[in-house]
Amino acid sequence: MKKAIIIILVIIVTLFLLFIVEECIRLKNNVDASPLFVISKSKCSKIDWICYDEEGKYTEVYWSFGFVLKEEYSLNIESTEALIKYNLDKKEFLLFNSIKLWNLE
């Protein structure tokens, strides 16, 4: 019985690690991708004018199983309330919301 529990725990940890590695690689290589499983997301959206601050900056945060993905956007100089054009300035992958595995700028 004890051996079965250990085997089950090893399988769960292995699957979790595979998920983290897959998400880490996929999100780093595809700029437009979002996490497969999203537990929570910022209430605002990058396509809403009201979400950007006075400097034209907005951070979108995705919480998933074991990691957080942060994307920082800025409004393009040509943007208006009717037509929003934005640039992706930075993308961060944080393991357990504290260990930065990578960031793209």
mmCIF file of N, CA and C in Angstrom, residues 1-104:
data_model
loop_
_atom_site.group_PDB
_atom_site.id
_atom_site.type_symbol
_atom_site.label_atom_id
_atom_site.label_comp_id
_atom_site.label_asym_id
_atom_site.label_seq_id
_atom_site.Cartn_x
_atom_site.Cartn_y
_atom_site.Cartn_z
ATOM 1 N N MET A 1 0.828 -1.205 0.000
ATOM 2 C CA MET A 1 0.000 0.000 0.000
ATOM 3 C C MET A 1 0.865 1.258 0.000
ATOM 4 N N LYS A 2 1.928 1.249 0.798
ATOM 5 C CA LYS A 2 2.819 2.400 0.885
ATOM 6 C C LYS A 2 3.517 2.643 -0.456
ATOM 7 N N LYS A 3 3.894 1.548 -1.128
ATOM 8 C CA LYS A 3 4.565 1.655 -2.415
ATOM 9 C C LYS A 3 3.626 2.244 -3.469
ATOM 10 N N ALA A 4 2.358 1.890 -3.443
ATOM 11 C CA ALA A 4 1.370 2.417 -4.388
ATOM 12 C C ALA A 4 1.185 3.919 -4.208
ATOM 13 N N ILE A 5 1.168 4.379 -2.984
ATOM 14 C CA ILE A 5 1.031 5.818 -2.712
ATOM 15 C C ILE A 5 2.240 6.576 -3.237
ATOM 16 N N ILE A 6 3.421 6.029 -3.023
ATOM 17 C CA ILE A 6 4.648 6.674 -3.519
ATOM 18 C C ILE A 6 4.637 6.733 -5.045
ATOM 19 N N ILE A 7 4.222 5.658 -5.684
ATOM 20 C CA ILE A 7 4.155 5.630 -7.153
ATOM 21 C C ILE A 7 3.154 6.670 -7.663
ATOM 22 N N ILE A 8 2.015 6.774 -7.024
ATOM 23 C CA ILE A 8 1.007 7.765 -7.422
ATOM 24 C C ILE A 8 1.544 9.183 -7.245
ATOM 25 N N LEU A 9 2.229 9.444 -6.141
ATOM 26 C CA LEU A 9 2.809 10.779 -5.919
ATOM 27 C C LEU A 9 3.881 11.094 -6.956
ATOM 28 N N VAL A 10 4.708 10.130 -7.299
ATOM 29 C CA VAL A 10 5.745 10.340 -8.313
ATOM 30 C C VAL A 10 5.102 10.632 -9.670
ATOM 31 N N ILE A 11 4.038 9.932 -10.003
ATOM 32 C CA ILE A 11 3.335 10.176 -11.269
ATOM 33 C C ILE A 11 2.735 11.577 -11.292
ATOM 34 N N ILE A 12 2.118 11.998 -10.196
ATOM 35 C CA ILE A 12 1.516 13.337 -10.132
ATOM 36 C C ILE A 12 2.580 14.417 -10.265
ATOM 37 N N VAL A 13 3.693 14.271 -9.568
ATOM 38 C CA VAL A 13 4.777 15.260 -9.646
ATOM 39 C C VAL A 13 5.365 15.298 -11.059
ATOM 40 N N THR A 14 5.534 14.138 -11.674
ATOM 41 C CA THR A 14 6.065 14.074 -13.035
ATOM 42 C C THR A 14 5.127 14.760 -14.026
ATOM 43 N N LEU A 15 3.835 14.499 -13.922
ATOM 44 C CA LEU A 15 2.868 15.156 -14.806
ATOM 45 C C LEU A 15 2.864 16.669 -14.602
ATOM 46 N N PHE A 16 2.967 17.111 -13.359
ATOM 47 C CA PHE A 16 3.015 18.542 -13.073
ATOM 48 C C PHE A 16 4.258 19.173 -13.698
ATOM 49 N N LEU A 17 5.407 18.526 -13.555
ATOM 50 C CA LEU A 17 6.638 19.055 -14.130
ATOM 51 C C LEU A 17 6.563 19.100 -15.654
ATOM 52 N N LEU A 18 5.998 18.073 -16.262
ATOM 53 C CA LEU A 18 5.822 18.078 -17.714
ATOM 54 C C LEU A 18 4.913 19.220 -18.164
ATOM 55 N N PHE A 19 3.853 19.465 -17.419
ATOM 56 C CA PHE A 19 2.942 20.568 -17.733
ATOM 57 C C PHE A 19 3.665 21.908 -17.654
ATOM 58 N N ILE A 20 4.439 22.117 -16.591
ATOM 59 C CA ILE A 20 5.167 23.383 -16.422
ATOM 60 C C ILE A 20 6.181 23.574 -17.555
ATOM 61 N N VAL A 21 6.935 22.540 -17.880
ATOM 62 C CA VAL A 21 7.933 22.638 -18.955
ATOM 63 C C VAL A 21 7.260 22.930 -20.293
ATOM 64 N N GLU A 22 6.166 22.226 -20.579
ATOM 65 C CA GLU A 22 5.446 22.442 -21.840
ATOM 66 C C GLU A 22 4.919 23.867 -21.936
ATOM 67 N N GLU A 23 4.295 24.358 -20.874
ATOM 68 C CA GLU A 23 3.749 25.720 -20.874
ATOM 69 C C GLU A 23 4.869 26.753 -20.981
ATOM 70 N N CYS A 24 5.948 26.514 -20.287
ATOM 71 C CA CYS A 24 7.079 27.439 -20.318
ATOM 72 C C CYS A 24 7.615 27.586 -21.743
ATOM 73 N N ILE A 25 7.822 26.489 -22.421
ATOM 74 C CA ILE A 25 8.348 26.520 -23.791
ATOM 75 C C ILE A 25 7.320 27.103 -24.756
ATOM 76 N N ARG A 26 6.079 26.658 -24.669
ATOM 77 C CA ARG A 26 5.035 27.114 -25.595
ATOM 78 C C ARG A 26 4.772 28.607 -25.465
ATOM 79 N N LEU A 27 4.675 29.108 -24.241
ATOM 80 C CA LEU A 27 4.382 30.528 -24.039
ATOM 81 C C LEU A 27 5.561 31.421 -24.403
ATOM 82 N N LYS A 28 6.758 30.912 -24.266
ATOM 83 C CA LYS A 28 7.930 31.701 -24.642
ATOM 84 C C LYS A 28 8.067 31.804 -26.163
ATOM 85 N N ASN A 29 7.757 30.733 -26.872
ATOM 86 C CA ASN A 29 7.946 30.708 -28.323
ATOM 87 C C ASN A 29 6.784 31.325 -29.105
ATOM 88 N N ASN A 30 5.603 31.399 -28.499
ATOM 89 C CA ASN A 30 4.437 31.943 -29.190
ATOM 90 C C ASN A 30 3.967 33.201 -28.451
ATOM 91 N N VAL A 31 4.193 34.342 -29.035
ATOM 92 C CA VAL A 31 3.887 35.623 -28.388
ATOM 93 C C VAL A 31 2.395 35.791 -28.116
ATOM 94 N N ASP A 32 1.546 35.278 -28.988
ATOM 95 C CA ASP A 32 0.099 35.459 -28.859
ATOM 96 C C ASP A 32 -0.582 34.393 -27.998
ATOM 97 N N ALA A 33 0.158 33.432 -27.518
ATOM 98 C CA ALA A 33 -0.437 32.324 -26.754
ATOM 99 C C ALA A 33 -0.800 32.740 -25.339
ATOM 100 N N SER A 34 -1.807 32.065 -24.804
ATOM 101 C CA SER A 34 -2.167 32.220 -23.396
ATOM 102 C C SER A 34 -2.128 30.830 -22.760
ATOM 103 N N PRO A 35 -2.070 30.749 -21.441
ATOM 104 C CA PRO A 35 -1.983 29.439 -20.782
ATOM 105 C C PRO A 35 -3.155 28.523 -21.138
ATOM 106 N N LEU A 36 -2.895 27.221 -21.151
ATOM 107 C CA LEU A 36 -3.944 26.247 -21.446
ATOM 108 C C LEU A 36 -5.023 26.248 -20.377
ATOM 109 N N PHE A 37 -4.608 26.265 -19.117
ATOM 110 C CA PHE A 37 -5.543 26.280 -17.991
ATOM 111 C C PHE A 37 -5.388 27.599 -17.259
ATOM 112 N N VAL A 38 -6.428 28.392 -17.228
ATOM 113 C CA VAL A 38 -6.398 29.686 -16.544
ATOM 114 C C VAL A 38 -7.302 29.607 -15.323
ATOM 115 N N ILE A 39 -6.697 29.760 -14.156
ATOM 116 C CA ILE A 39 -7.464 29.762 -12.906
ATOM 117 C C ILE A 39 -8.122 31.123 -12.729
ATOM 118 N N SER A 40 -7.343 32.174 -12.998
ATOM 119 C CA SER A 40 -7.843 33.534 -12.862
ATOM 120 C C SER A 40 -7.089 34.423 -13.846
ATOM 121 N N LYS A 41 -7.730 35.518 -14.224
ATOM 122 C CA LYS A 41 -7.141 36.463 -15.167
ATOM 123 C C LYS A 41 -7.494 37.874 -14.717
ATOM 124 N N SER A 42 -6.687 38.839 -15.120
ATOM 125 C CA SER A 42 -6.986 40.239 -14.825
ATOM 126 C C SER A 42 -8.401 40.558 -15.286
ATOM 127 N N LYS A 43 -9.068 41.410 -14.541
ATOM 128 C CA LYS A 43 -10.455 41.758 -14.875
ATOM 129 C C LYS A 43 -10.557 42.556 -16.166
ATOM 130 N N CYS A 44 -9.530 43.328 -16.465
ATOM 131 C CA CYS A 44 -9.530 44.175 -17.657
ATOM 132 C C CYS A 44 -9.011 43.398 -18.862
ATOM 133 N N SER A 45 -8.991 44.067 -20.001
ATOM 134 C CA SER A 45 -8.492 43.450 -21.221
ATOM 135 C C SER A 45 -7.656 44.450 -21.998
ATOM 136 N N LYS A 46 -6.699 43.940 -22.747
ATOM 137 C CA LYS A 46 -5.804 44.813 -23.516
ATOM 138 C C LYS A 46 -6.520 45.549 -24.639
ATOM 139 N N ILE A 47 -7.728 45.137 -24.967
ATOM 140 C CA ILE A 47 -8.463 45.798 -26.048
ATOM 141 C C ILE A 47 -9.438 46.860 -25.528
ATOM 142 N N ASP A 48 -9.438 47.120 -24.219
ATOM 143 C CA ASP A 48 -10.294 48.151 -23.620
ATOM 144 C C ASP A 48 -9.473 49.393 -23.292
ATOM 145 N N TRP A 49 -9.875 50.512 -23.837
ATOM 146 C CA TRP A 49 -9.173 51.779 -23.634
ATOM 147 C C TRP A 49 -9.081 52.146 -22.153
ATOM 148 N N ILE A 50 -10.115 51.876 -21.409
ATOM 149 C CA ILE A 50 -10.187 52.276 -20.007
ATOM 150 C C ILE A 50 -9.175 51.539 -19.121
ATOM 151 N N CYS A 51 -8.664 50.418 -19.567
ATOM 152 C CA CYS A 51 -7.723 49.614 -18.773
ATOM 153 C C CYS A 51 -6.320 50.211 -18.733
ATOM 154 N N TYR A 52 -5.979 51.026 -19.691
ATOM 155 C CA TYR A 52 -4.638 51.614 -19.758
ATOM 156 C C TYR A 52 -4.540 52.813 -18.819
ATOM 157 N N ASP A 53 -3.380 52.978 -18.177
ATOM 158 C CA ASP A 53 -3.186 54.104 -17.268
ATOM 159 C C ASP A 53 -2.853 55.372 -18.047
ATOM 160 N N GLU A 54 -2.518 56.439 -17.339
ATOM 161 C CA GLU A 54 -2.250 57.734 -17.965
ATOM 162 C C GLU A 54 -1.062 57.679 -18.927
ATOM 163 N N GLU A 55 -0.121 56.785 -18.636
ATOM 164 C CA GLU A 55 1.062 56.653 -19.485
ATOM 165 C C GLU A 55 0.844 55.678 -20.645
ATOM 166 N N GLY A 56 -0.348 55.123 -20.746
ATOM 167 C CA GLY A 56 -0.664 54.188 -21.814
ATOM 168 C C GLY A 56 -0.143 52.784 -21.568
ATOM 169 N N LYS A 57 0.004 52.388 -20.299
ATOM 170 C CA LYS A 57 0.528 51.066 -19.935
ATOM 171 C C LYS A 57 -0.578 50.202 -19.335
ATOM 172 N N TYR A 58 -0.485 48.911 -19.568
ATOM 173 C CA TYR A 58 -1.432 47.946 -19.003
ATOM 174 C C TYR A 58 -0.722 46.609 -18.799
ATOM 175 N N THR A 59 -0.965 45.953 -17.674
ATOM 176 C CA THR A 59 -0.394 44.639 -17.392
ATOM 177 C C THR A 59 -1.516 43.625 -17.281
ATOM 178 N N GLU A 60 -1.439 42.597 -18.104
ATOM 179 C CA GLU A 60 -2.413 41.505 -18.067
ATOM 180 C C GLU A 60 -1.754 40.330 -17.344
ATOM 181 N N VAL A 61 -2.459 39.775 -16.354
ATOM 182 C CA VAL A 61 -1.893 38.704 -15.537
ATOM 183 C C VAL A 61 -2.779 37.469 -15.636
ATOM 184 N N TYR A 62 -2.157 36.334 -15.910
ATOM 185 C CA TYR A 62 -2.839 35.041 -15.946
ATOM 186 C C TYR A 62 -2.288 34.175 -14.820
ATOM 187 N N TRP A 63 -3.171 33.621 -13.996
ATOM 188 C CA TRP A 63 -2.774 32.665 -12.965
ATOM 189 C C TRP A 63 -3.167 31.280 -13.438
ATOM 190 N N SER A 64 -2.217 30.355 -13.393
ATOM 191 C CA SER A 64 -2.482 28.985 -13.800
ATOM 192 C C SER A 64 -1.944 28.046 -12.722
ATOM 193 N N PHE A 65 -1.927 26.761 -13.009
ATOM 194 C CA PHE A 65 -1.460 25.772 -12.044
ATOM 195 C C PHE A 65 0.053 25.865 -11.888
ATOM 196 N N GLY A 66 0.519 26.471 -10.811
ATOM 197 C CA GLY A 66 1.944 26.527 -10.506
ATOM 198 C C GLY A 66 2.715 27.682 -11.096
ATOM 199 N N PHE A 67 2.084 28.527 -11.887
ATOM 200 C CA PHE A 67 2.812 29.654 -12.463
ATOM 201 C C PHE A 67 1.895 30.833 -12.738
ATOM 202 N N VAL A 68 2.541 31.974 -12.970
ATOM 203 C CA VAL A 68 1.852 33.215 -13.337
ATOM 204 C C VAL A 68 2.516 33.748 -14.600
ATOM 205 N N LEU A 69 1.698 34.196 -15.535
ATOM 206 C CA LEU A 69 2.188 34.817 -16.761
ATOM 207 C C LEU A 69 1.772 36.281 -16.746
ATOM 208 N N LYS A 70 2.751 37.182 -16.864
ATOM 209 C CA LYS A 70 2.476 38.616 -16.890
ATOM 210 C C LYS A 70 2.874 39.178 -18.248
ATOM 211 N N GLU A 71 1.943 39.917 -18.859
ATOM 212 C CA GLU A 71 2.199 40.560 -20.136
ATOM 213 C C GLU A 71 1.975 42.063 -19.976
ATOM 214 N N GLU A 72 2.981 42.843 -20.329
ATOM 215 C CA GLU A 72 2.885 44.298 -20.220
ATOM 216 C C GLU A 72 2.716 44.892 -21.621
ATOM 217 N N TYR A 73 1.680 45.707 -21.752
ATOM 218 C CA TYR A 73 1.351 46.330 -23.034
ATOM 219 C C TYR A 73 1.453 47.844 -22.922
ATOM 220 N N SER A 74 1.696 48.486 -24.055
ATOM 221 C CA SER A 74 1.642 49.946 -24.135
ATOM 222 C C SER A 74 0.858 50.322 -25.382
ATOM 223 N N LEU A 75 0.170 51.438 -25.279
ATOM 224 C CA LEU A 75 -0.610 51.922 -26.425
ATOM 225 C C LEU A 75 0.318 52.475 -27.500
ATOM 226 N N ASN A 76 -0.020 52.211 -28.725
ATOM 227 C CA ASN A 76 0.693 52.756 -29.855
ATOM 228 C C ASN A 76 0.331 54.237 -29.967
ATOM 229 N N ILE A 77 1.195 55.019 -30.516
ATOM 230 C CA ILE A 77 0.970 56.468 -30.644
ATOM 231 C C ILE A 77 -0.261 56.772 -31.497
ATOM 232 N N GLU A 78 -0.646 55.856 -32.374
ATOM 233 C CA GLU A 78 -1.785 56.060 -33.266
ATOM 234 C C GLU A 78 -3.115 55.649 -32.644
ATOM 235 N N SER A 79 -3.115 55.158 -31.420
ATOM 236 C CA SER A 79 -4.329 54.638 -30.792
ATOM 237 C C SER A 79 -5.321 55.740 -30.449
ATOM 238 N N THR A 80 -6.584 55.405 -30.603
ATOM 239 C CA THR A 80 -7.673 56.266 -30.157
ATOM 240 C C THR A 80 -8.656 55.386 -29.405
ATOM 241 N N GLU A 81 -9.667 55.990 -28.797
ATOM 242 C CA GLU A 81 -10.669 55.200 -28.081
ATOM 243 C C GLU A 81 -11.419 54.266 -29.021
ATOM 244 N N ALA A 82 -11.601 54.693 -30.264
ATOM 245 C CA ALA A 82 -12.333 53.884 -31.230
ATOM 246 C C ALA A 82 -11.460 52.773 -31.829
ATOM 247 N N LEU A 83 -10.175 53.027 -31.965
ATOM 248 C CA LEU A 83 -9.263 52.058 -32.573
ATOM 249 C C LEU A 83 -8.020 51.920 -31.697
ATOM 250 N N ILE A 84 -7.937 50.811 -30.991
ATOM 251 C CA ILE A 84 -6.819 50.590 -30.079
ATOM 252 C C ILE A 84 -5.739 49.789 -30.788
ATOM 253 N N LYS A 85 -4.536 50.329 -30.758
ATOM 254 C CA LYS A 85 -3.358 49.634 -31.255
ATOM 255 C C LYS A 85 -2.383 49.560 -30.092
ATOM 256 N N TYR A 86 -1.907 48.362 -29.815
ATOM 257 C CA TYR A 86 -1.029 48.183 -28.660
ATOM 258 C C TYR A 86 0.212 47.396 -29.050
ATOM 259 N N ASN A 87 1.238 47.523 -28.210
ATOM 260 C CA ASN A 87 2.488 46.801 -28.384
ATOM 261 C C ASN A 87 2.742 45.951 -27.147
ATOM 262 N N LEU A 88 3.227 44.737 -27.341
ATOM 263 C CA LEU A 88 3.633 43.890 -26.230
ATOM 264 C C LEU A 88 5.061 44.279 -25.866
ATOM 265 N N ASP A 89 5.232 44.850 -24.664
ATOM 266 C CA ASP A 89 6.543 45.331 -24.241
ATOM 267 C C ASP A 89 7.331 44.278 -23.471
ATOM 268 N N LYS A 90 6.635 43.479 -22.666
ATOM 269 C CA LYS A 90 7.335 42.538 -21.799
ATOM 270 C C LYS A 90 6.422 41.358 -21.478
ATOM 271 N N LYS A 91 7.021 40.183 -21.373
ATOM 272 C CA LYS A 91 6.282 38.973 -21.021
ATOM 273 C C LYS A 91 7.128 38.211 -20.013
ATOM 274 N N GLU A 92 6.541 37.866 -18.847
ATOM 275 C CA GLU A 92 7.270 37.174 -17.778
ATOM 276 C C GLU A 92 6.574 35.876 -17.399
ATOM 277 N N PHE A 93 7.371 34.860 -17.108
ATOM 278 C CA PHE A 93 6.865 33.573 -16.639
ATOM 279 C C PHE A 93 7.421 33.359 -15.243
ATOM 280 N N LEU A 94 6.537 33.363 -14.235
ATOM 281 C CA LEU A 94 6.952 33.222 -12.844
ATOM 282 C C LEU A 94 6.454 31.897 -12.278
ATOM 283 N N LEU A 95 7.366 31.065 -11.846
ATOM 284 C CA LEU A 95 7.019 29.798 -11.229
ATOM 285 C C LEU A 95 6.594 30.055 -9.790
ATOM 286 N N PHE A 96 5.431 29.573 -9.425
ATOM 287 C CA PHE A 96 4.845 29.777 -8.092
ATOM 288 C C PHE A 96 4.772 31.254 -7.713
ATOM 289 N N ASN A 97 4.609 32.115 -8.703
ATOM 290 C CA ASN A 97 4.464 33.560 -8.532
ATOM 291 C C ASN A 97 5.676 34.208 -7.873
ATOM 292 N N SER A 98 6.837 33.565 -7.888
ATOM 293 C CA SER A 98 7.993 34.172 -7.256
ATOM 294 C C SER A 98 9.316 33.915 -7.995
ATOM 295 N N ILE A 99 9.455 32.790 -8.654
ATOM 296 C CA ILE A 99 10.714 32.449 -9.315
ATOM 297 C C ILE A 99 10.592 32.749 -10.807
ATOM 298 N N LYS A 100 11.345 33.747 -11.271
ATOM 299 C CA LYS A 100 11.270 34.138 -12.681
ATOM 300 C C LYS A 100 12.080 33.135 -13.504
ATOM 301 N N LEU A 101 11.387 32.408 -14.387
ATOM 302 C CA LEU A 101 12.066 31.466 -15.260
ATOM 303 C C LEU A 101 12.547 32.129 -16.539
ATOM 304 N N TRP A 102 11.762 33.066 -17.074
ATOM 305 C CA TRP A 102 12.182 33.821 -18.240
ATOM 306 C C TRP A 102 11.355 35.083 -18.377
ATOM 307 N N ASN A 103 11.889 36.021 -19.133
ATOM 308 C CA ASN A 103 11.104 37.193 -19.539
ATOM 309 C C ASN A 103 11.561 37.623 -20.919
ATOM 310 N N LEU A 104 10.625 38.126 -21.680
ATOM 311 C CA LEU A 104 10.894 38.627 -23.024
ATOM 312 C C LEU A 104 10.632 40.122 -23.026
#
